[in-house]
Amino acid sequence: LAIGPEQKILSRVSAGIIWVAALLAAMLSMDRLFETDYDDGSLDLLVLAPHPIEILVLAKVLAHWLTTGLPLIIISPLLGIFLHMQPNGLWVMILSLLLGTPVLSLIGSIGAALTLGSRRSGVLISLLILPLFIPVLIFGVSAVDAALMDLPVRPQLLLLGALFLGAFALSPWASAAALRQAVE
C-alpha cells in the first residue's frame, strides 16, 4: 500500500519484499523453537539421552524450516507474479530462497538456544540474530536483482550456498552447547 500500484516500482522491490517476508516468518516463531521442551522438562531428558543432542537440534530446525521456509518458497512464484516480477527473476528467487531460508532457521536456532529460559526472549533473539541474517538477505535479494538485470547470478548463489554449508556445519553444535548450558 505504501509503495503504490505502479508496475515498475513493484517489480523493482519485489525481491526485497519476499525476502523480508521470509525473514519475518523465520523470526516470529524462533523464540518457541526449544521453549516448550524446556518448560515441560523434556529437554532435560533429551540432553541426558545417549544419542547426540545435535540430531535433535537438526530435527527441530528441519521442522521449523518446513513450517516457515518451505511454504514461502512454494508461494513465492505467485507472490512474484502479483508483484510483477519478470519470469527470469522467479527461478532465481526460488533457488535463492531454497538456499537462504534454511540458513535463517539454522542461525535462528542458536539464538533460540542462547535465550532459552529468559523473559522477553523474542526481543533478545532479534537483537542476537538479526545482524547475522543481514548477509543472507543481501545475497538473496542481489541474486534476484542480478537476474532481473541479466547479469550473472552464480556468485550470489554460491555465497548463499557457502552460508548454508557453514551454518549447517556449525549451528547444531553451537545450539547443542547452549542447550546443555541452559539445562544445567
Coordinates of C-alpha atoms in Angstrom, one line a residue:
L1 CA 0.0 0.0 0.0
A2 CA 2.8 2.4 0.8
I3 CA 4.6 1.7 -2.5
G4 CA 1.6 2.2 -4.8
P5 CA 0.4 0.1 -7.7
E6 CA 3.0 1.1 -10.3
Q7 CA 4.3 -1.9 -12.0
K8 CA 7.9 -0.6 -12.4
I9 CA 8.2 0.1 -8.7
L10 CA 6.6 -3.2 -7.6
S11 CA 8.9 -5.1 -10.0
R12 CA 12.0 -3.4 -8.5
V13 CA 11.2 -4.0 -4.9
S14 CA 9.5 -7.4 -5.3
A15 CA 12.6 -9.4 -4.3
G16 CA 13.2 -7.3 -1.2
I17 CA 9.5 -7.7 -0.1
I18 CA 9.6 -11.5 -0.5
W19 CA 12.9 -11.8 1.3
V20 CA 11.7 -9.6 4.2
A21 CA 8.7 -11.8 4.4
A22 CA 11.0 -14.8 4.7
L23 CA 13.0 -13.1 7.4
L24 CA 9.9 -12.2 9.4
A25 CA 8.4 -15.6 9.1
A26 CA 11.6 -17.2 10.5
M27 CA 12.0 -14.7 13.3
L28 CA 8.4 -14.6 14.6
S29 CA 8.4 -18.3 15.6
M30 CA 12.0 -18.6 16.6
D31 CA 11.6 -18.0 20.3
R32 CA 9.3 -21.1 20.6
L33 CA 11.8 -23.5 19.0
F34 CA 13.0 -25.1 22.2
E35 CA 10.8 -23.3 24.7
T36 CA 8.0 -25.9 25.1
D37 CA 10.6 -28.7 25.6
Y38 CA 12.3 -26.6 28.2
D39 CA 9.1 -25.7 30.0
D40 CA 7.8 -29.2 30.3
G41 CA 11.2 -30.8 31.3
S42 CA 11.6 -33.0 28.2
L43 CA 14.7 -31.1 27.2
D44 CA 16.4 -32.3 30.4
L45 CA 15.7 -35.9 29.3
L46 CA 16.8 -35.3 25.8
V47 CA 20.1 -33.8 26.9
L48 CA 20.7 -36.9 29.2
A49 CA 19.7 -39.3 26.4
P50 CA 22.5 -41.4 24.9
H51 CA 22.0 -40.1 21.4
P52 CA 23.6 -36.7 20.4
I53 CA 21.5 -33.6 21.0
E54 CA 22.8 -32.2 17.8
I55 CA 20.5 -34.6 15.9
L56 CA 17.6 -33.2 18.0
V57 CA 18.6 -29.6 17.0
L58 CA 18.8 -30.6 13.3
A59 CA 15.3 -32.2 13.6
K60 CA 13.9 -29.1 15.3
V61 CA 15.5 -26.8 12.6
L62 CA 14.1 -29.0 9.8
A63 CA 10.6 -28.8 11.4
H64 CA 11.0 -25.0 11.7
W65 CA 12.1 -24.7 8.1
L66 CA 9.2 -27.0 6.9
T67 CA 6.7 -24.7 8.6
T68 CA 8.2 -21.3 7.8
G69 CA 10.5 -21.5 4.9
L70 CA 9.0 -24.1 2.6
P71 CA 5.5 -22.6 2.4
L72 CA 7.1 -19.3 1.4
I73 CA 9.1 -21.0 -1.3
I74 CA 6.0 -22.7 -2.6
I75 CA 4.0 -19.4 -2.8
S76 CA 6.9 -17.2 -3.9
P77 CA 6.2 -17.6 -7.6
L78 CA 2.7 -16.5 -7.1
L79 CA 3.9 -13.5 -5.0
G80 CA 6.4 -12.7 -7.7
I81 CA 3.7 -12.6 -10.3
F82 CA 1.5 -10.4 -8.1
L83 CA 4.4 -8.0 -7.7
H84 CA 5.1 -8.0 -11.5
M85 CA 8.5 -9.8 -11.2
Q86 CA 9.9 -10.8 -14.6
P87 CA 10.0 -14.5 -15.3
N88 CA 13.8 -14.8 -15.3
G89 CA 13.8 -13.5 -11.7
L90 CA 11.2 -16.0 -10.5
W91 CA 13.5 -19.0 -10.9
V92 CA 16.4 -17.3 -9.2
M93 CA 14.0 -16.2 -6.4
I94 CA 13.0 -19.8 -5.8
L95 CA 16.6 -21.0 -5.8
S96 CA 17.9 -18.2 -3.5
L97 CA 15.0 -18.9 -1.1
L98 CA 15.9 -22.7 -1.2
L99 CA 19.5 -21.8 -0.2
G100 CA 18.7 -18.9 2.2
T101 CA 15.7 -19.9 4.3
P102 CA 17.4 -22.9 5.8
V103 CA 20.3 -20.6 6.9
L104 CA 17.7 -18.4 8.7
S105 CA 16.4 -21.4 10.6
L106 CA 19.9 -22.7 11.4
I107 CA 21.2 -19.4 12.7
G108 CA 18.0 -18.7 14.5
S109 CA 18.3 -22.0 16.4
I110 CA 21.5 -20.7 18.0
G111 CA 19.7 -17.6 19.2
A112 CA 16.7 -19.6 20.4
A113 CA 19.0 -21.9 22.4
L114 CA 21.0 -19.0 23.9
T115 CA 17.9 -17.2 25.1
L116 CA 16.2 -20.2 26.5
G117 CA 14.6 -19.6 29.8
S118 CA 14.9 -15.8 29.7
R119 CA 12.0 -13.4 29.8
R120 CA 11.3 -11.5 26.7
S121 CA 13.3 -13.9 24.6
G122 CA 11.7 -12.8 21.4
V123 CA 13.3 -9.3 21.6
L124 CA 16.6 -10.8 22.7
I125 CA 16.7 -13.3 19.9
S126 CA 16.0 -10.4 17.4
L127 CA 19.0 -8.5 18.8
L128 CA 21.2 -11.5 18.6
I129 CA 20.4 -13.0 15.2
L130 CA 19.3 -10.1 13.1
P131 CA 22.8 -8.9 12.3
L132 CA 23.6 -12.5 11.2
F133 CA 20.6 -12.6 8.9
I134 CA 21.6 -9.5 7.0
P135 CA 24.2 -11.2 4.7
V136 CA 21.6 -13.8 3.7
L137 CA 19.1 -11.1 3.0
I138 CA 21.7 -9.1 0.9
F139 CA 22.8 -12.0 -1.2
G140 CA 19.3 -13.3 -1.7
V141 CA 18.0 -10.0 -2.9
S142 CA 21.1 -9.2 -5.0
A143 CA 20.8 -12.6 -6.8
V144 CA 17.3 -11.8 -7.9
D145 CA 18.3 -8.3 -8.9
A146 CA 21.2 -9.6 -10.9
A147 CA 18.8 -12.0 -12.7
L148 CA 16.4 -9.2 -13.5
M149 CA 19.2 -7.1 -14.9
D150 CA 20.5 -10.1 -17.0
L151 CA 23.7 -10.3 -15.0
P152 CA 25.4 -13.5 -13.7
V153 CA 23.7 -14.8 -10.5
R154 CA 26.2 -17.5 -9.8
P155 CA 28.4 -15.5 -7.3
Q156 CA 25.4 -14.6 -5.1
L157 CA 24.1 -18.2 -5.2
L158 CA 27.5 -19.6 -4.4
L159 CA 27.8 -17.3 -1.4
L160 CA 24.3 -18.3 -0.2
G161 CA 25.4 -22.0 -0.6
A162 CA 28.5 -21.3 1.4
L163 CA 26.5 -19.6 4.1
F164 CA 24.2 -22.6 4.2
L165 CA 27.1 -25.1 4.4
G166 CA 28.7 -23.0 7.1
A167 CA 25.5 -22.7 9.1
F168 CA 24.8 -26.4 8.7
A169 CA 28.2 -27.4 9.9
L170 CA 28.3 -25.0 13.0
S171 CA 24.8 -24.3 14.1
P172 CA 23.9 -27.7 15.5
W173 CA 26.9 -27.8 17.8
A174 CA 26.6 -24.2 18.9
S175 CA 22.9 -24.8 19.6
A176 CA 23.5 -28.0 21.5
A177 CA 26.2 -26.4 23.6
A178 CA 23.8 -23.6 24.5
L179 CA 21.0 -26.1 25.3
R180 CA 23.3 -28.1 27.6
Q181 CA 24.2 -24.8 29.4
A182 CA 20.5 -23.8 29.7
V183 CA 19.6 -27.2 31.3
E184 CA 22.4 -27.1 33.9

